[in-house]
CSV table of C-alpha atoms in Angstrom, one decimal:
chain,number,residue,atom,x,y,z
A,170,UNK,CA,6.8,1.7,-18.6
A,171,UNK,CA,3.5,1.9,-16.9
A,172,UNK,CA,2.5,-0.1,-14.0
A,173,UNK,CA,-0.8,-2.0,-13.1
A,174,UNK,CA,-1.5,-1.3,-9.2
A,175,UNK,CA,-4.5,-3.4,-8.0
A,176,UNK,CA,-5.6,-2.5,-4.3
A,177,UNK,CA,-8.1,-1.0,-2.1
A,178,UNK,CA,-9.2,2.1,-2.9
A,179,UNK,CA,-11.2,3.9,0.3
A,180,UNK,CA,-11.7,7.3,1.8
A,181,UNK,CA,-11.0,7.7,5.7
A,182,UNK,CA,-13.8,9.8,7.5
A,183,UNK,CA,-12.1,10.4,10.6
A,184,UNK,CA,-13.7,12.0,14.0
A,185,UNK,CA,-12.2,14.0,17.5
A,186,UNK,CA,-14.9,13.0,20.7
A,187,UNK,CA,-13.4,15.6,23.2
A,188,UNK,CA,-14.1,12.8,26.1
A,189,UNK,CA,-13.6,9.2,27.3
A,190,UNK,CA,-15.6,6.7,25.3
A,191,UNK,CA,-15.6,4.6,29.2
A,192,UNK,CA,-17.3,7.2,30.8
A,193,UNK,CA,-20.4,6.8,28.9
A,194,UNK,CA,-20.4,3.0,28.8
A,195,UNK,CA,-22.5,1.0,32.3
A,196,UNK,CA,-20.9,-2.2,32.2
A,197,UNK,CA,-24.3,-3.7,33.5
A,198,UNK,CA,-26.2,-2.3,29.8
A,199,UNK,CA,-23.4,-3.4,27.4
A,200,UNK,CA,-25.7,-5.9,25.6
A,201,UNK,CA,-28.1,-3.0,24.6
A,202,UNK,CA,-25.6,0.2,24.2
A,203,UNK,CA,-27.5,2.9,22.1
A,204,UNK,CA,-25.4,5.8,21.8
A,205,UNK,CA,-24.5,8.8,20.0
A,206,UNK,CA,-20.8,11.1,20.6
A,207,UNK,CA,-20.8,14.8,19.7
A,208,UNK,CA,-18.1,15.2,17.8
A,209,UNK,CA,-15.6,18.4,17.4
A,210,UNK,CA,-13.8,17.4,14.6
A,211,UNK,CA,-14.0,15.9,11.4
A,212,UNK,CA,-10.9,14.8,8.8
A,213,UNK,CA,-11.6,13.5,5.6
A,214,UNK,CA,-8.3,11.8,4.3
A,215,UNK,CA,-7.8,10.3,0.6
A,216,UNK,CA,-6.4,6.0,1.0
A,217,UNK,CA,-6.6,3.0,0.3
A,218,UNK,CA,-3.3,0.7,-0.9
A,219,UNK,CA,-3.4,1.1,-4.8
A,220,UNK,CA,-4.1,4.9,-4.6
A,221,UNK,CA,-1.3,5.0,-2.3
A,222,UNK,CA,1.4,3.5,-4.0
A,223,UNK,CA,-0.2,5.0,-7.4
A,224,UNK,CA,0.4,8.7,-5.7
A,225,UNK,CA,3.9,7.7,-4.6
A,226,UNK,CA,4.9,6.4,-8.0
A,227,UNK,CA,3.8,9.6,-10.0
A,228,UNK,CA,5.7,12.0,-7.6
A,229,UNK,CA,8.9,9.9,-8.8
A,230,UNK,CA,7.7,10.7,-12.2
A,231,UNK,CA,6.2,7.2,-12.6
A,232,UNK,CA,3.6,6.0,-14.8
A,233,UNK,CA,0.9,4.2,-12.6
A,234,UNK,CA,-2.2,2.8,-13.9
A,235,UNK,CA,-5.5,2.4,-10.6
A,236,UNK,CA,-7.1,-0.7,-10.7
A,237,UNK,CA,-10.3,-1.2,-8.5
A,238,UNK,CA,-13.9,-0.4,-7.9
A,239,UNK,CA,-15.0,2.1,-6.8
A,240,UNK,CA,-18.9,4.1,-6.3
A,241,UNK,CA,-20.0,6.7,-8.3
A,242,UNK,CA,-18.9,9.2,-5.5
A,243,UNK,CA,-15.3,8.3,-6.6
A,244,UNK,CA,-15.0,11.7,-8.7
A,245,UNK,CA,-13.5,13.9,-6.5
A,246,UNK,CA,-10.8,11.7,-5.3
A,247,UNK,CA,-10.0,10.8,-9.2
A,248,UNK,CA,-9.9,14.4,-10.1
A,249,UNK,CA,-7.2,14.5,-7.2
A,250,UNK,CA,-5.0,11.2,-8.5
A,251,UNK,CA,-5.2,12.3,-12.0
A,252,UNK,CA,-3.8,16.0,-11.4
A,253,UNK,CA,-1.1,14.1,-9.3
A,254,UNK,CA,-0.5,12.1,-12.4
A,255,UNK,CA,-2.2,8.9,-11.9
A,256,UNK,CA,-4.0,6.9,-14.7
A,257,UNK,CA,-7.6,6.4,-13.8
A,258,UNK,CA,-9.2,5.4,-17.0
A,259,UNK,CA,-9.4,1.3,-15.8
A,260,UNK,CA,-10.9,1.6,-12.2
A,261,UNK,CA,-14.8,-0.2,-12.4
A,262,UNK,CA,-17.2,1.8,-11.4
A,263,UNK,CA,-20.5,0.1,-9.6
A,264,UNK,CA,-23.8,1.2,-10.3
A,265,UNK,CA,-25.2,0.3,-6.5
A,266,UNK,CA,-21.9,0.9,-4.0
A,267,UNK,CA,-20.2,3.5,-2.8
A,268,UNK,CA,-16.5,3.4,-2.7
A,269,UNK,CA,-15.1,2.0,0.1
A,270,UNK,CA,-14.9,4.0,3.2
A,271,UNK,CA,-13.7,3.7,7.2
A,272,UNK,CA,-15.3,5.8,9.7
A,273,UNK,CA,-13.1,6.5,12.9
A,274,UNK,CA,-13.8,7.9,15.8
A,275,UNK,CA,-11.2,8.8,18.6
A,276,UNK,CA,-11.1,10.3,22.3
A,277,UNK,CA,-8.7,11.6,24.7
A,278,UNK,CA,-7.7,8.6,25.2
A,279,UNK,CA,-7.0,7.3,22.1
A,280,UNK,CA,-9.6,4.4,22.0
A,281,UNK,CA,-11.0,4.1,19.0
A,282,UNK,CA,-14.4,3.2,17.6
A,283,UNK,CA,-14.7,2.3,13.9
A,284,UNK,CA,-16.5,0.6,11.1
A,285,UNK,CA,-15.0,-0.3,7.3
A,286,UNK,CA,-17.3,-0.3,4.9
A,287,UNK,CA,-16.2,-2.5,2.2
A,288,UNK,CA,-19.2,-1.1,-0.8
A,289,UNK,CA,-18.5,-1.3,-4.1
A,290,UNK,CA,-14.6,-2.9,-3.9
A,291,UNK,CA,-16.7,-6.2,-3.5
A,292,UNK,CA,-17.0,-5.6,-7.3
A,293,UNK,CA,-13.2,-5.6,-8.0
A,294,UNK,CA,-13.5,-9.7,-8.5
A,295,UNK,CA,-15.2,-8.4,-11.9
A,296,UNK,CA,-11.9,-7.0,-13.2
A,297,UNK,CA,-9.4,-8.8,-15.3
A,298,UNK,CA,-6.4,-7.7,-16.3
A,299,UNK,CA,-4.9,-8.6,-19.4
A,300,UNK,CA,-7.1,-6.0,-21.2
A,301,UNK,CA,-5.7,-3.3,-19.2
A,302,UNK,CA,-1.7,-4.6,-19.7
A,303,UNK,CA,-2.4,-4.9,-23.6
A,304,UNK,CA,-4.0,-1.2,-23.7
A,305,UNK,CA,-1.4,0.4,-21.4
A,306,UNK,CA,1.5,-1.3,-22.6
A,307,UNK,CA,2.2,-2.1,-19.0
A,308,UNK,CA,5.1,-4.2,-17.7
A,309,UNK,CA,4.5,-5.2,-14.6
A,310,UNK,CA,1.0,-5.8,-12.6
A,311,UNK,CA,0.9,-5.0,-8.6
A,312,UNK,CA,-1.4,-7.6,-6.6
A,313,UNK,CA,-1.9,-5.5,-3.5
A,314,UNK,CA,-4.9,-6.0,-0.6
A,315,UNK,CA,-7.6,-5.6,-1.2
A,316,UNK,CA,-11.0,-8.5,-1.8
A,317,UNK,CA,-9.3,-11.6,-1.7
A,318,UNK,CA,-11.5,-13.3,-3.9
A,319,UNK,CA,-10.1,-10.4,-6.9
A,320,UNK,CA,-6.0,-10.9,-5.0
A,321,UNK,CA,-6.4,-14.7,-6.0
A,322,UNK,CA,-8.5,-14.2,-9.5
A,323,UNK,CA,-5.9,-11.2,-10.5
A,324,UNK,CA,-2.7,-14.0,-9.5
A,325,UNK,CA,-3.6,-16.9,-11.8
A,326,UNK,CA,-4.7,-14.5,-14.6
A,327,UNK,CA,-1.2,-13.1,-14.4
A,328,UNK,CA,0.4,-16.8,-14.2
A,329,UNK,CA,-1.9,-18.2,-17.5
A,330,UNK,CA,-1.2,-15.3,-19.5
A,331,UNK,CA,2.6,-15.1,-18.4
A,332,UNK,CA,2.5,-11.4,-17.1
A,333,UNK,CA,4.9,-10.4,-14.3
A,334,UNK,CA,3.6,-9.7,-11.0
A,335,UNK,CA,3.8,-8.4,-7.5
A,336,UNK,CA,2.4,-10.5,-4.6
A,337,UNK,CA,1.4,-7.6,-1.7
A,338,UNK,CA,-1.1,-9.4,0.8
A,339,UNK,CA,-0.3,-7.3,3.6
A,340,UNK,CA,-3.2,-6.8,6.0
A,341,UNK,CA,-5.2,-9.8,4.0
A,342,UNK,CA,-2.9,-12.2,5.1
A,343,UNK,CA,-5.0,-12.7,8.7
A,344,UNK,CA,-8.4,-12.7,5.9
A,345,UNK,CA,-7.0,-15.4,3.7
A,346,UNK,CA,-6.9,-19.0,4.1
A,347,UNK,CA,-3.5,-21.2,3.4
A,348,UNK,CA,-4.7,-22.4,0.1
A,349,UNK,CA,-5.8,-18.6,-1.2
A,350,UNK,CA,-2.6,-17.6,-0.1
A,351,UNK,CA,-0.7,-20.2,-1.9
A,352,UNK,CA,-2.2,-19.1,-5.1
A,353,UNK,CA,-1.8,-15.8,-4.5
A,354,UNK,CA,2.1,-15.8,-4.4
A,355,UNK,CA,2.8,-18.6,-6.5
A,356,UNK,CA,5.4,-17.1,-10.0
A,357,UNK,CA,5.3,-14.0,-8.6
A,358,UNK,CA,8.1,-12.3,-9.5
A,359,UNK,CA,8.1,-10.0,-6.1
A,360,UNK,CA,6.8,-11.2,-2.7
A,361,UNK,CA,6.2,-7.8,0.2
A,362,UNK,CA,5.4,-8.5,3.5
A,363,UNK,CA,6.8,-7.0,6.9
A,364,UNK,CA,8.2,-9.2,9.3
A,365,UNK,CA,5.7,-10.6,11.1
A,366,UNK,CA,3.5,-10.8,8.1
A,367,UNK,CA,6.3,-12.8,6.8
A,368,UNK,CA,6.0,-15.8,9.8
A,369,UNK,CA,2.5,-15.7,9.5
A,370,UNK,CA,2.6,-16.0,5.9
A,371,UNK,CA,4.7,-19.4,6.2
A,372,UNK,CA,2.2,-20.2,9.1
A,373,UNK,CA,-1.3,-20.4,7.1
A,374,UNK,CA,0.4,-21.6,4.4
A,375,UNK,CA,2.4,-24.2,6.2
A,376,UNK,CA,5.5,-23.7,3.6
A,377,UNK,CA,9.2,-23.0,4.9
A,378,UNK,CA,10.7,-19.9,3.8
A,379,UNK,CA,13.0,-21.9,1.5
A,380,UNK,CA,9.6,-23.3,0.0
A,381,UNK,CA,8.0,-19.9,-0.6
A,382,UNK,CA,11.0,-18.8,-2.1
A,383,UNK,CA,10.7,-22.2,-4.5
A,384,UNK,CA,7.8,-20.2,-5.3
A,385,UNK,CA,8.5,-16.3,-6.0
A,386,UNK,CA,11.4,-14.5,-7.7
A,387,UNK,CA,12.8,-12.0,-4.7
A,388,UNK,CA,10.9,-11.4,-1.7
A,389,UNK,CA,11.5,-8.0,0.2
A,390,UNK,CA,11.1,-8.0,4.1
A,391,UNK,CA,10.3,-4.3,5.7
A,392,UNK,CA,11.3,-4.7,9.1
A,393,UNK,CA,10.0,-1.5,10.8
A,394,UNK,CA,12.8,0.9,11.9
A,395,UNK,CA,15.1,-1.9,11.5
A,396,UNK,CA,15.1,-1.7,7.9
A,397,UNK,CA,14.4,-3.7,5.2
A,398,UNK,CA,15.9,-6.9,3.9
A,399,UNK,CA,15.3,-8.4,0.2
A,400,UNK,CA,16.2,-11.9,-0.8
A,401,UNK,CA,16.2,-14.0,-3.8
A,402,UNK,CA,17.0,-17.2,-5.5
A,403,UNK,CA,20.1,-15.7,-7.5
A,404,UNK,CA,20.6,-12.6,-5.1
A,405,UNK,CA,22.8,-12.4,-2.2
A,406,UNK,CA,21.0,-10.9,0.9
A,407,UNK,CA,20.3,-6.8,1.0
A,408,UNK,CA,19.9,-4.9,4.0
A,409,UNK,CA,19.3,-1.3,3.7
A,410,UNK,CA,18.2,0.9,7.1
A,411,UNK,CA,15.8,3.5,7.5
A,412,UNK,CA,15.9,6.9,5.9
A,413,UNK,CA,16.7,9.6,8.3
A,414,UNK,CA,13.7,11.2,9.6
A,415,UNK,CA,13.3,15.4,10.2
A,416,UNK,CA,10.2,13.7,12.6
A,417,UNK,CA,7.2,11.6,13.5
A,418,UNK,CA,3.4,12.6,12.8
A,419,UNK,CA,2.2,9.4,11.5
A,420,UNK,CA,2.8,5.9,10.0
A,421,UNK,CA,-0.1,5.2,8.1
A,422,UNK,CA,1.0,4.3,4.7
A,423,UNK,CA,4.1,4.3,5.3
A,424,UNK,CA,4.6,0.8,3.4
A,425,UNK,CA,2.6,1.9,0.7
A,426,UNK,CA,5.0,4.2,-0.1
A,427,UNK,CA,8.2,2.3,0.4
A,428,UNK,CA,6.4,-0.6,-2.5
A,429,UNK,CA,5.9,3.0,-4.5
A,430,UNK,CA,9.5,4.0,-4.4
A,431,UNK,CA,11.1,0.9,-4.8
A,432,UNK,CA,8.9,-0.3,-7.6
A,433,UNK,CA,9.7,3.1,-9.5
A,434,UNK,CA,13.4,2.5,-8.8
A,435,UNK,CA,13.7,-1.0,-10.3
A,436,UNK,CA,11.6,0.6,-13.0
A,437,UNK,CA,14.4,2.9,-13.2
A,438,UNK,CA,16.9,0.1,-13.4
A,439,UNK,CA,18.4,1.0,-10.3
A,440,UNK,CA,20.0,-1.8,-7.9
A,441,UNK,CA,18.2,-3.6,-5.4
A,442,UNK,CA,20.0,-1.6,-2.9
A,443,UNK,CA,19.3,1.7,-4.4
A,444,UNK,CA,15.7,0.8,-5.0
A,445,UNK,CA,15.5,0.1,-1.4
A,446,UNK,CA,16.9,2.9,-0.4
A,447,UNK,CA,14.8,5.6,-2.8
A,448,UNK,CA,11.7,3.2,-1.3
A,449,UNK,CA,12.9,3.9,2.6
A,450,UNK,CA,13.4,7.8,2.1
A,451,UNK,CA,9.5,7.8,0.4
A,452,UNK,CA,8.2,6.0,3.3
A,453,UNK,CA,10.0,8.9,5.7
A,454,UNK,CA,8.7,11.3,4.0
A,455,UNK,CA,4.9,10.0,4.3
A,456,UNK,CA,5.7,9.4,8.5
A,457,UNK,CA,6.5,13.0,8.6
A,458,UNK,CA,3.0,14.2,7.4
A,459,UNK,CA,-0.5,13.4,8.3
A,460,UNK,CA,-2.3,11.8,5.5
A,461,UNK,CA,-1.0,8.9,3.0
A,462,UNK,CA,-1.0,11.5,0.1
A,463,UNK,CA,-0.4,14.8,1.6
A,464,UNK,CA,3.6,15.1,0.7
A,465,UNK,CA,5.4,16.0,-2.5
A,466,UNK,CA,8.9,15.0,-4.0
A,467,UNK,CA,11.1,18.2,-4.4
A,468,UNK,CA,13.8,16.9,-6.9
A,469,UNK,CA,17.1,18.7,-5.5
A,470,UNK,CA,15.5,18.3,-1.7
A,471,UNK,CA,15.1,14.6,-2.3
A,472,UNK,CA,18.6,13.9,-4.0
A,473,UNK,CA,20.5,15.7,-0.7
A,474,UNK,CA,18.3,13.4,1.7
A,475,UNK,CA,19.5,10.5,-0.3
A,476,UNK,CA,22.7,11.9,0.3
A,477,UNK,CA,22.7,12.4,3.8
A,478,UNK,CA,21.1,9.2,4.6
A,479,UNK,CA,22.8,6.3,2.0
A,480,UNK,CA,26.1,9.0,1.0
A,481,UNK,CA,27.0,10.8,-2.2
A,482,UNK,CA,27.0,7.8,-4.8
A,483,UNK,CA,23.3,7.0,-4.3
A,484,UNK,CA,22.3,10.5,-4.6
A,485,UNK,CA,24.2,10.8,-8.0
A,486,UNK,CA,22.7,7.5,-9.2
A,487,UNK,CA,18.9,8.6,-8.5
A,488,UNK,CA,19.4,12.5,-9.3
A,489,UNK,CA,18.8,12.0,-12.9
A,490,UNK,CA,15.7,10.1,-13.0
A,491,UNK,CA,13.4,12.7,-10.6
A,492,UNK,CA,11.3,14.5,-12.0
């Protein structure tokens, strides 16, 4: 069944200085800095959460449908999702924005300067959602980061018109105010966070983690190399460790595609457990590459991964739903 993924949708521009940003700043002529870094490198990289998880749901064979805004410079990174199998029919498309974009730049030493331009996702509130779920005869909406004025709107719409859905505030937690957040989560029937999204989530809401549970179906816990842990009202805890890794190159969205394969998984009808662990070996898989969207499921490469990290049975058990 196809799946709504709401979410940011942004290119990352991203740029080498071949020096030390401190060497060219006076600490005497901060308030009037004018400057200007040569560059020797620049790395255009496709992002943003929904196109993320979108990607990592269609190499599972997946039937994901975009939802955002974007600009009218959007057409080369749609041409890109929709070869990779990605429904991009439903994303708004502004007249005035561009589509998102973050402009990085980085030295020697690893300092960064940058700037996130937010364009036309401001636009996203604009959406609703029911018309999409009755023309895609979707199943299940995803409520990932992205404006939080649209995370909110997208939440109650889901609640009034009794459409399941997936609470994913992740780096909009620290954005969001208690009450926002409240509404966000509330009848969801998933709830993502990492850990420490998880205590600051009960924080600005000022619930206990028994009352945000009153409030959501099964909430799933990624807790960095430790794992993740999942949670429920009639579920006994999960824990499921890492996939094993070949190596490290970079984390970024890696929980993007963890949501992706675990999503696809319980699509699947797969066990928390095995969902979890399908979800973990996806978000390897993106920490050994550079780039969110730069890796590719290998059906018979996957299964003995599966194998080698969670044993025999769960290899078996996913085999016959890869693509």
């Amino acid at each position: 069944m196809p799946v709504l993924v709401a979410g940011s949708i942004a290119t990352d521009h991203l740029m080498h200085f071949p020096g030390k940003f401190s060497d060219q700043l006076l600490a005497d002529q901060l308030h009037k800095v004018s400057l200007s870094f040569l560059v020797d490198e620049l790395v255009v990289r496709r992002g943003g959460v929904a196109p993320n998880i979108c990607y990592g749901m269609a190499q599972l064979g997946g039937s994901p449908v975009l939802i955002g805004a974007v600009g009218s410079d959007f057409d080369e990174y749609r041409g890109w999702l929709e070869k990779s199998g990605v429904d991009c029919k439903h994303v708004h498309v502004s007249a005035t924005q561009h589509t998102a974009r973050f402009v990085c730049t980085t030295d020697t030493e690893m300092c960064q300067i940058g700037s996130f331009y937010a364009g036309a996702m401001g636009e996203a509130v604009d959406i609703e959602i029911e018309p999409i779920w009755n023309a895609t005869g979707a199943d299940l909406a995803v409520i990932s980061a992205y404006d939080p004025a649209a995370m909110v709107k997208h939440s109650s719409e889901c609640r009034d018109k009794g459409l399941r859905f997936v609470a994913d505030p992740s780096q909009q937690i620290t954005r969001m105010d208690g009450e926002a957040l409240r509404g966000l989560i509330e009848g969801a029937d998933l709830l993502f966070t990492n850990d420490y999204e998880k205590s600051l989530l009960e924080s600005k809401t000022g619930l206990s983690e028994t009352e945000i549970m009153a409030q959501v179906g099964v909430r799933i816990t990624t807790l960095g190399s430790k794992g993740v842990e999942i949670v429920g009202r009639d579920l006994e805890r999960v824990h499921v460790p890492v996939a094993k890794e070949r190596s490290k190159a970079d984390p970024t969205g890696v929980g993007d595609a963890f949501r992706a394969g675990f999503l696809t998984a319980r699509e699947w009808g797969l066990s928390w457990e095995r969902a979890a662990q399908v979800g973990s070996l996806l978000a390897t898989m993106v920490l050994e590459t550079v780039g969110t969207q730069e890796y590719a499921v290998v059906r018979d490469d996957f299964a003995a991964r599966l194998s080698e990290s969670y044993g025999d049975d769960c290899a078996v058990e996913v085999l016959p739903h890869l693509p």
